[in-house]
Coordinates of C-alpha atoms and ligand atoms in Angstrom, one line a residue:
X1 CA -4.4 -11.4 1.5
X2 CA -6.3 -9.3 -0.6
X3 CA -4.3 -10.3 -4.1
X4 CA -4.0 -14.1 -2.9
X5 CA -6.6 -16.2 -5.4
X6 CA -9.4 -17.5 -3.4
X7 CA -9.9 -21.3 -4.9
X8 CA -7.4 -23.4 -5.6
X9 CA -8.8 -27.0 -7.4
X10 CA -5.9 -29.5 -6.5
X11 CA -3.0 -29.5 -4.0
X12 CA -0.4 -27.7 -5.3
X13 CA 2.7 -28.8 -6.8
X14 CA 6.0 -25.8 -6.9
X15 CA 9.7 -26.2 -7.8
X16 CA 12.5 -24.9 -9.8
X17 CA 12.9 -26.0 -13.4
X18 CA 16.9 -25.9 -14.1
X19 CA 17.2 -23.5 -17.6
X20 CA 19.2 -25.0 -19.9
X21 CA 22.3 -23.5 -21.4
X22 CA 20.5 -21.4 -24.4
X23 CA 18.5 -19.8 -21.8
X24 CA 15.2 -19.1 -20.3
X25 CA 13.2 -18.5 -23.3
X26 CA 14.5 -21.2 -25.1
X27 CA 14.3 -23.4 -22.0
X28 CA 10.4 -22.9 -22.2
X29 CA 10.5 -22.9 -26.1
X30 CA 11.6 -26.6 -25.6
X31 CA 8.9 -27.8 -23.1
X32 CA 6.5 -26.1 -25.7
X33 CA 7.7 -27.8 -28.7
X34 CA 7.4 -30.5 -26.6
X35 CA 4.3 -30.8 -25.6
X36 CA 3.1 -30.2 -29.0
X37 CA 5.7 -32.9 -30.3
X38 CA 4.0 -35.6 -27.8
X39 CA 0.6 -34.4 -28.5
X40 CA -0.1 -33.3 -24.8
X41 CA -1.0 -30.1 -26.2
X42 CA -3.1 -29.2 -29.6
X43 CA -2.0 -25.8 -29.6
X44 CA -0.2 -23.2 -28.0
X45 CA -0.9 -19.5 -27.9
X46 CA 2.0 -17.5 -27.0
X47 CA 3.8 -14.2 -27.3
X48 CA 5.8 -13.7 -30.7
X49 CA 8.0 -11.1 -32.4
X50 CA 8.4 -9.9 -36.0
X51 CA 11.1 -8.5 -37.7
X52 CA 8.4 -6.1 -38.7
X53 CA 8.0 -4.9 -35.5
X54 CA 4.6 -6.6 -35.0
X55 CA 4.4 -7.7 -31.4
X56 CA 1.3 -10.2 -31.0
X57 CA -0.2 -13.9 -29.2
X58 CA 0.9 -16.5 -32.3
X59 CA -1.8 -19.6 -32.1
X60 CA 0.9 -22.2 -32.6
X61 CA 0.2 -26.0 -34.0
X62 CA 4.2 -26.7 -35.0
X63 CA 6.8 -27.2 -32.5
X64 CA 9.5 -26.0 -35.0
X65 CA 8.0 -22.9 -35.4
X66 CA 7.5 -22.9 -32.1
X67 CA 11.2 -23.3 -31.7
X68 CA 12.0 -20.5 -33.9
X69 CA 9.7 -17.7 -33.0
X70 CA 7.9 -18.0 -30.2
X71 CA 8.8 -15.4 -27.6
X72 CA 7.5 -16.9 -24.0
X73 CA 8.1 -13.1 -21.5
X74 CA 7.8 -11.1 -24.3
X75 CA 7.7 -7.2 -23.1
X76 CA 5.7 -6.1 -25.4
X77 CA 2.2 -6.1 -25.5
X78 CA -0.5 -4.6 -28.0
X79 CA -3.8 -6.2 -27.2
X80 CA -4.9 -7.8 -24.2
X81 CA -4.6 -11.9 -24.8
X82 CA -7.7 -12.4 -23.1
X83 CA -9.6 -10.4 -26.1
X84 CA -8.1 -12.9 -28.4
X85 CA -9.6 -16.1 -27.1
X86 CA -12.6 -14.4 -26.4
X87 CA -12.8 -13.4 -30.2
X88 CA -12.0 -16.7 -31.4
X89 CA -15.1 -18.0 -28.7
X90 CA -13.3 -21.3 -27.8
X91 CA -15.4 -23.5 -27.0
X92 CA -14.8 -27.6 -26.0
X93 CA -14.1 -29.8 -28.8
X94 CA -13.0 -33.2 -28.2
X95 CA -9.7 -34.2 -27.5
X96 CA -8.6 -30.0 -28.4
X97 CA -6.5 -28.4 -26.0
X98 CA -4.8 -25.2 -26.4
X99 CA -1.9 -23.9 -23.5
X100 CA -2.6 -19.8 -23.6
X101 CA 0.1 -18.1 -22.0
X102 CA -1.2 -15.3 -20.6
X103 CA 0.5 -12.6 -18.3
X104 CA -1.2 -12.1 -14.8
X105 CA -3.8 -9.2 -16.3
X106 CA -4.6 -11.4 -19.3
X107 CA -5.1 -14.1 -16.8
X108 CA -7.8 -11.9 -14.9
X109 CA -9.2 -11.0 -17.6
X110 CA -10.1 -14.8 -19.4
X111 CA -11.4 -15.3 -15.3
X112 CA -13.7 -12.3 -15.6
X113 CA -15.0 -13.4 -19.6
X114 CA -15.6 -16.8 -17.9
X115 CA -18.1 -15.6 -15.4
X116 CA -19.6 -13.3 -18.3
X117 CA -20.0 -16.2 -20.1
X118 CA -18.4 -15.2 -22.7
X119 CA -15.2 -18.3 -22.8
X120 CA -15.2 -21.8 -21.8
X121 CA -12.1 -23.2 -20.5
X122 CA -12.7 -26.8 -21.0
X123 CA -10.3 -26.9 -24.1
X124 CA -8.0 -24.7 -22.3
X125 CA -5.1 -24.5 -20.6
X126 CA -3.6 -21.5 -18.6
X127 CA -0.2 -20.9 -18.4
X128 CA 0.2 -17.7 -16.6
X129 CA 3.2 -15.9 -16.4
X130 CA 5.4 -13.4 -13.7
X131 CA 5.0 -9.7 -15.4
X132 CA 7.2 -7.0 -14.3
X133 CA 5.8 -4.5 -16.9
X134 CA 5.5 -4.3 -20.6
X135 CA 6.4 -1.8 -23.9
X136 CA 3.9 -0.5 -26.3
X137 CA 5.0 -2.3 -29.1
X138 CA 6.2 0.9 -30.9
X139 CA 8.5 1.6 -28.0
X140 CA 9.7 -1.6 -27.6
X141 CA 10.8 -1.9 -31.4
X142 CA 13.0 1.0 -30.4
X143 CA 14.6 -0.4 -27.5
X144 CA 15.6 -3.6 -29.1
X145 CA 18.9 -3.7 -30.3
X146 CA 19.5 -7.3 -31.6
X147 CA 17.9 -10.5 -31.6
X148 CA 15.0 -10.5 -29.5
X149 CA 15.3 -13.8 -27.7
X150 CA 18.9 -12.2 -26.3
X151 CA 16.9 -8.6 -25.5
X152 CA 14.3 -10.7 -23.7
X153 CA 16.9 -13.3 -21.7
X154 CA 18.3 -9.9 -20.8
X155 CA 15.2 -8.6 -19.8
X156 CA 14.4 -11.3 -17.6
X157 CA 18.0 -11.0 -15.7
X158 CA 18.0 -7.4 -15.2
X159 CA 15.4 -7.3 -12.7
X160 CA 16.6 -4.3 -10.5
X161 CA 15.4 -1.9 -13.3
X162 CA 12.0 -2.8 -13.5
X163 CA 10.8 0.2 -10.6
X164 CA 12.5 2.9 -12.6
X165 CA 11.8 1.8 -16.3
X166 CA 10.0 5.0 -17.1
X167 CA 9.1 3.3 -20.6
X168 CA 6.6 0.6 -19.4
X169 CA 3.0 0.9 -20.4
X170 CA 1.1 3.9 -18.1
X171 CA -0.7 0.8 -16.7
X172 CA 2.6 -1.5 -15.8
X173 CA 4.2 1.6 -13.6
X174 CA 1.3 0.9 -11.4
X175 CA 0.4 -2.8 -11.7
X176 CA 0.1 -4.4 -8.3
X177 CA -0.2 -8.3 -9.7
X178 CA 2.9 -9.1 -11.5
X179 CA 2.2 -13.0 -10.5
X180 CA -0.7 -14.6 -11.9
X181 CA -4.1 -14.8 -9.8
X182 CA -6.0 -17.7 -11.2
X183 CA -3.8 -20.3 -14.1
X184 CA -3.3 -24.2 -14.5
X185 CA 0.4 -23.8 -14.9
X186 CA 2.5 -20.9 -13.4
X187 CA 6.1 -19.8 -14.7
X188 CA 8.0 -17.6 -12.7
X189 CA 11.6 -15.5 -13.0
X190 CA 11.0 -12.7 -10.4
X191 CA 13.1 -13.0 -7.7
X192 CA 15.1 -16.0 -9.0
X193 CA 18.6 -16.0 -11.0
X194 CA 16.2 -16.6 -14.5
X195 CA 19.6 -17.7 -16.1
X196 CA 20.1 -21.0 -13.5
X197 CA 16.5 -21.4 -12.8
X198 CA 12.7 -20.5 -13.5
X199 CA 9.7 -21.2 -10.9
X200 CA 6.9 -23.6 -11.5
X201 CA 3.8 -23.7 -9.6
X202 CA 0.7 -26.1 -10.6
X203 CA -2.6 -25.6 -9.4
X204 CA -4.8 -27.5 -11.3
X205 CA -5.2 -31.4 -12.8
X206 CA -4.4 -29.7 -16.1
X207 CA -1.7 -27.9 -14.7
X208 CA -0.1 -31.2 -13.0
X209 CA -0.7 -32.9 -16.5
X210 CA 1.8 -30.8 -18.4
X211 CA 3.7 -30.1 -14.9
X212 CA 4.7 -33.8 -14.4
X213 CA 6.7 -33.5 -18.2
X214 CA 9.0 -30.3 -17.0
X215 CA 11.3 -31.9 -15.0
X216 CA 10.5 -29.7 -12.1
X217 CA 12.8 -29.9 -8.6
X218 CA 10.3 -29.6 -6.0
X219 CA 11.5 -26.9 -3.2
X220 CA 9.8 -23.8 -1.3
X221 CA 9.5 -20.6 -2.7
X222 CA 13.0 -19.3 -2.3
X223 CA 13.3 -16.2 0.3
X224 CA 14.9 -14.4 -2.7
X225 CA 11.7 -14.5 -4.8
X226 CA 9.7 -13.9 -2.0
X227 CA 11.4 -10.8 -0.5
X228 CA 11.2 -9.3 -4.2
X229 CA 7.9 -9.6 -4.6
X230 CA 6.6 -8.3 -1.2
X231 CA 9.2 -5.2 -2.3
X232 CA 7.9 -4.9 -5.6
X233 CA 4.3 -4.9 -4.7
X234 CA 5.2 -2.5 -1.9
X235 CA 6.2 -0.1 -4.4
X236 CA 4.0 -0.7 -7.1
X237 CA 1.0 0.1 -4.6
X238 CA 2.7 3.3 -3.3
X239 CA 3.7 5.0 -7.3
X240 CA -0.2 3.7 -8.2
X241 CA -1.5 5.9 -5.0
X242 CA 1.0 9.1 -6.4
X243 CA -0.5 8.4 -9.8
X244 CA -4.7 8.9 -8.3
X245 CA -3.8 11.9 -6.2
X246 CA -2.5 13.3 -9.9
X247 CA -5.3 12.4 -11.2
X248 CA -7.5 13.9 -7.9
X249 CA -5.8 17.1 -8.8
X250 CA -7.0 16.8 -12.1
X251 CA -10.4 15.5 -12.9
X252 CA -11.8 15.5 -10.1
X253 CA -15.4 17.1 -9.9
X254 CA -17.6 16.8 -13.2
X255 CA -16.4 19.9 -14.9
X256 CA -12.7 18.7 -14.5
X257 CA -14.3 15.8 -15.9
X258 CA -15.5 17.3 -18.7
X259 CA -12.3 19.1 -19.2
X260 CA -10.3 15.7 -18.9
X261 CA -12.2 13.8 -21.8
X262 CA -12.3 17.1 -23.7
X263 CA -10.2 15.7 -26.9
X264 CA -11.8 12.4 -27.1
X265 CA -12.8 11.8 -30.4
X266 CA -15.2 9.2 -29.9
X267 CA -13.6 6.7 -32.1
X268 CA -14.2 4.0 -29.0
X269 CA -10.7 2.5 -29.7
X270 CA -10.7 2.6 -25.9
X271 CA -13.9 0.1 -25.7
X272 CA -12.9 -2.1 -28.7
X273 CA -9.8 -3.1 -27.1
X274 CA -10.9 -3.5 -23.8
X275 CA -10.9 -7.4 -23.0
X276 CA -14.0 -7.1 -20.7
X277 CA -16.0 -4.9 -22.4
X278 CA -18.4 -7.8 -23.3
X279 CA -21.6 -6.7 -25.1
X280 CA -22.0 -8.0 -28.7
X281 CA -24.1 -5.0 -29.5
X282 CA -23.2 -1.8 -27.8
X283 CA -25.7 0.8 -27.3
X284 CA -23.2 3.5 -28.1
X285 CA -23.2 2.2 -31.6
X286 CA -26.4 1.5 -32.2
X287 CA -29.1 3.3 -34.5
X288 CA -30.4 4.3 -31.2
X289 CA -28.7 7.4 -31.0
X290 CA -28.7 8.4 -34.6
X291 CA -30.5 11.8 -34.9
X292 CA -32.3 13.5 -37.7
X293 CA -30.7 17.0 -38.6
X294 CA -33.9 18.9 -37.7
X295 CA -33.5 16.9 -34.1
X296 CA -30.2 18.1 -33.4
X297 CA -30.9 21.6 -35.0
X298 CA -33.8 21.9 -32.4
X299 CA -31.9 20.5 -29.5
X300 CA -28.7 22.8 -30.2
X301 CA -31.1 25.7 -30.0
X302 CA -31.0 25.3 -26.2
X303 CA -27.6 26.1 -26.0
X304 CA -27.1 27.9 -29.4
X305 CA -24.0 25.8 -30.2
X306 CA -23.1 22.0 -29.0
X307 CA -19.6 20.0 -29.5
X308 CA -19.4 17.6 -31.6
X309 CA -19.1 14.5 -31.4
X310 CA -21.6 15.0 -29.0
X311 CA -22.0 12.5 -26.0
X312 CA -18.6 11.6 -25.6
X313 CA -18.5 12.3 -21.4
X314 CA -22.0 9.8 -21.4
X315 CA -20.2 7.2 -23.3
X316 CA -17.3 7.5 -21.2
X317 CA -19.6 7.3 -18.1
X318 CA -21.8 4.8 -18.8
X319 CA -18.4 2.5 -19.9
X320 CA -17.1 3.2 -16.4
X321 CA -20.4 1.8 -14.9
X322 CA -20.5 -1.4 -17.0
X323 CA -16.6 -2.4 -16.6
X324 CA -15.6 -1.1 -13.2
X325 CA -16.1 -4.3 -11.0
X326 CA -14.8 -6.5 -14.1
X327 CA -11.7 -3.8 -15.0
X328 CA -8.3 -5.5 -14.8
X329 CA -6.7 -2.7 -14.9
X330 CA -4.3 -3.6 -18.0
X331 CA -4.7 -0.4 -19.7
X332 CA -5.1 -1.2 -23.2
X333 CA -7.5 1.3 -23.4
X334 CA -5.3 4.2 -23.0
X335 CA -2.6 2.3 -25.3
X336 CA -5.1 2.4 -27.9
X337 CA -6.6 6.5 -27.5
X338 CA -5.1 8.3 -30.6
X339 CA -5.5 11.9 -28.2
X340 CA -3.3 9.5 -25.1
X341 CA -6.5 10.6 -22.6
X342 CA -5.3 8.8 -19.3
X343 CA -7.7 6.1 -19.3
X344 CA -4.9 3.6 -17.3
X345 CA -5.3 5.6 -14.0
X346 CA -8.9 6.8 -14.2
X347 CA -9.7 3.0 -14.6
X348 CA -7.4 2.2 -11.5
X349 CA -9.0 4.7 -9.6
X350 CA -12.6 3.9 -10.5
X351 CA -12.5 0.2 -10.5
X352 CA -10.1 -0.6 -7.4
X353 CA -12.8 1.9 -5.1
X354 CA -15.9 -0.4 -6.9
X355 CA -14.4 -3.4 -6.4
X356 CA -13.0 -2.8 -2.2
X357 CA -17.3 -2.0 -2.4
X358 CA -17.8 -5.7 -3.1
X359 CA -15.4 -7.0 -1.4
X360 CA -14.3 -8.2 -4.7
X361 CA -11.0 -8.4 -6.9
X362 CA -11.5 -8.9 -10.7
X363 CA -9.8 -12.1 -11.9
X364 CA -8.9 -13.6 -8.5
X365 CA -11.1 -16.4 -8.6
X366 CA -13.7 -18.3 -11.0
X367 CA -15.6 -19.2 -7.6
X368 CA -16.2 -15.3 -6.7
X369 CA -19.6 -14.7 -8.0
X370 CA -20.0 -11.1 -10.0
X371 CA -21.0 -8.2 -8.0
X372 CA -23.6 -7.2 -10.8
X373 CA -25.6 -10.2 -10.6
X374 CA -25.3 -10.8 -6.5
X375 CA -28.2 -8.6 -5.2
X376 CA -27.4 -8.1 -1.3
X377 CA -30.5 -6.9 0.4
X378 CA -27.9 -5.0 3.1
X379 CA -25.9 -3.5 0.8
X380 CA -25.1 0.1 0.4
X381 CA -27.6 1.1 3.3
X382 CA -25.8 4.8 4.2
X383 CA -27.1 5.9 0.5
X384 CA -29.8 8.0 0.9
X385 CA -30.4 8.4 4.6
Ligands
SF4_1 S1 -0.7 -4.4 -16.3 FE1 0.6 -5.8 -15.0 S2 0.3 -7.8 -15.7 FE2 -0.5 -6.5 -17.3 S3 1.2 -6.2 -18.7 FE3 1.4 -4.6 -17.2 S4 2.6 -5.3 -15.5 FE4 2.1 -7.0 -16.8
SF4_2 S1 -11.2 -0.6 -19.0 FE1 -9.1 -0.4 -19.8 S2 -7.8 -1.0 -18.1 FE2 -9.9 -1.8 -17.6 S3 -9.9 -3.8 -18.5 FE3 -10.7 -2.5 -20.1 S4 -8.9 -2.0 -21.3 FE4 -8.1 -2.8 -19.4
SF4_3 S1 -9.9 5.9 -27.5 FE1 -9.6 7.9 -26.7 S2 -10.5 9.3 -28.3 FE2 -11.3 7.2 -28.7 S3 -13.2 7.1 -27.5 FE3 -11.7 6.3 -26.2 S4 -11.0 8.1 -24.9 FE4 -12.1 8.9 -26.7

């Protein structure tokens, strides 16, 4: 199947882990602390909550704070995790291992910044998690309405709203992975009774490492969780193919185009944010395209008047071409566009057609080489003929 990771390192290991009475969250709160507690773990990066609202991955070192404010299934999400440890370059250091917990587009993404060589997972390890959909964290500060441990143990039990929560991220409504692709350590609720039970899956010698401590009862996959996820999947694919033929009506065509990134202000939030957007030095903020006023005075002459900011649909194209085969589809981007240009579906449209190309699925497997350095002499042979 299409979405089923390609390499797996070691025989798997899969089971139910029995939640404990305060919970799912503070079931995996515990293991955490835990882990930290017996040293198996340096660090853990993981989901957390303030009272101020701030929703954001918390690098934690001590297993009581661990305790008391990590938030493992968080719904809320602000940046992309994978931009974090990209940002913070980790790279091996003896006897340093940090769990990242890391929903399944997060997960795609640190696979993708891998092959660009931009992280090394050595000191790593990936705890990926199921990912029904998330909040902006504005709108999910407005939905809570009391502790957010409770909201999120809620969350995790209510599972038959997650089709029809019209206040998930533009990306989420049409997010076809909500189980991780590539991890160590997977931890699952969908399709299971989250308050008896949560799913476990290892896949890796790191992932057996920590997997062996959780007290795991090895079954199947239950029928329940696999019936829900074929469904949801179902679904999610169908609403994402409504979404593009919107979009089709829209921008398709380059002066719909035009008319479609017409507000952008060319602040590149959309870039900055974007976990795979991976150049240190981007051309479209380089001196390169700084012009003197007699310059732009001459070249406006052409035209007698030219927008400004000018080159915003280049910039937009040019992005396009350098993420589509590495796009994850996590829509950040659009989160982050003060003028809300849909840049969630235009990316799904774009990147899912680049990637089928390839024959290739962003984040599905550290063994799948990148399409722009693979140079197929039979490739693409119906262009020009
Ligand atoms: S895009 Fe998918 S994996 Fe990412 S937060 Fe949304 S539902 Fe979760
Ligand atoms: S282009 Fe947008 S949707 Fe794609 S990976 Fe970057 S931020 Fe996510
Ligand atoms: S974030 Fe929005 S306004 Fe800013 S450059 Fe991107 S599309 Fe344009």
């Amino acid at each position: 199947m299409e979405n089923e990771p390609k390499m797996r390192s070691v025989e798997e290991q899969k089971g139910r882990l029995p939640v404990a009475s305060g919970g799912p969250v503070a079931t995996i709160k515990e293991v955490c602390a835990q882990w930290l507690e017996q040293g198996i773990l340096s660090g853990i990066m993981m989901p957390a909550y303030s009272i101020k609202g701030v929703a954001a991955p918390v690098l934690f070192t001590d297993p009581q704070i661990v305790r008391q404010s990590g938030v493992p299934f968080l719904p809320a999400m602000g940046v992309n995790t994978a931009s974090v440890v990209d940002e913070m370059r980790f790279s091996p250091a003896p006897g340093v291992k940090v769990g990242v917990f890391l929903r399944p587009c997060e997960a795609r993404a640190v696979v993708e910044l891998v092959k660009l060589q931009q992280v090394v997972l050595d000191g790593l390890v990936l705890i990926g998690v199921d990912c029904p959909g998330t909040y902006r964290t504005a709108d999910f500060s407005e939905l809570l309405d009391g502790a957010v441990v409770d909201f999120v143990n809620r969350f995790l039990q209510d599972q038959a709203r997650y089709l029809n929560d019209e206040r998930f991220r533009t990306a989420c409504a049409m997010c076809e992975y909500p189980t991780p692709l590539v991890c160590d350590l997977h931890i699952g609720f969908l399709g299971m009774n989250p308050g008896e039970a949560l799913w476990v899956e290892s896949r890796s010698e790191k992932g057996a490492e920590l997997y062996k401590t959780m007290n795991v009862e090895p079954v199947p996959v239950p029928e329940s969780r696999q019936l829900f996820l074929k469904d949801f999947r179902a679904q999610r694919q169908s609403r994402a193919e409504e979404r593009i033929k919107e979009l089709d009506a829209k921008a398709l065509g380059p002066e719909n185009l035009v008319k479609y990134f017409a507000a952008c202000l060319n602040c590149h939030n959309c870039m900055k944010v974007c976990p795979v957007c991976y150049c240190r030095e981007c051309f479209f903020e380089s001196e390169a395209l700084e012009r003197e006023l007699d310059e732009v005075v001459r070249i406006t002459r052409h035209k007698g008047g030219m927008r400004l900011p000018q080159g915003t649909l280049l910039f937009h194209i040019t992005r396009m071409n350098h993420m589509m085969t590495s796009c994850v589809q996590c829509g950040i981007c659009e989160d982050s566009c003060p003028v809300k240009i849909g840049l969630s579906v235009l990316f799904k449209k774009v990147s899912r057609n680049a990637q089928k190309e390839f024959d290739y699925l962003s984040g599905r497997s550290l063994d799948e080489p990148l399409p722009l350095v693979t140079f197929r002499e039979d490739e693409f042979r119906t262009i020009g003929e």
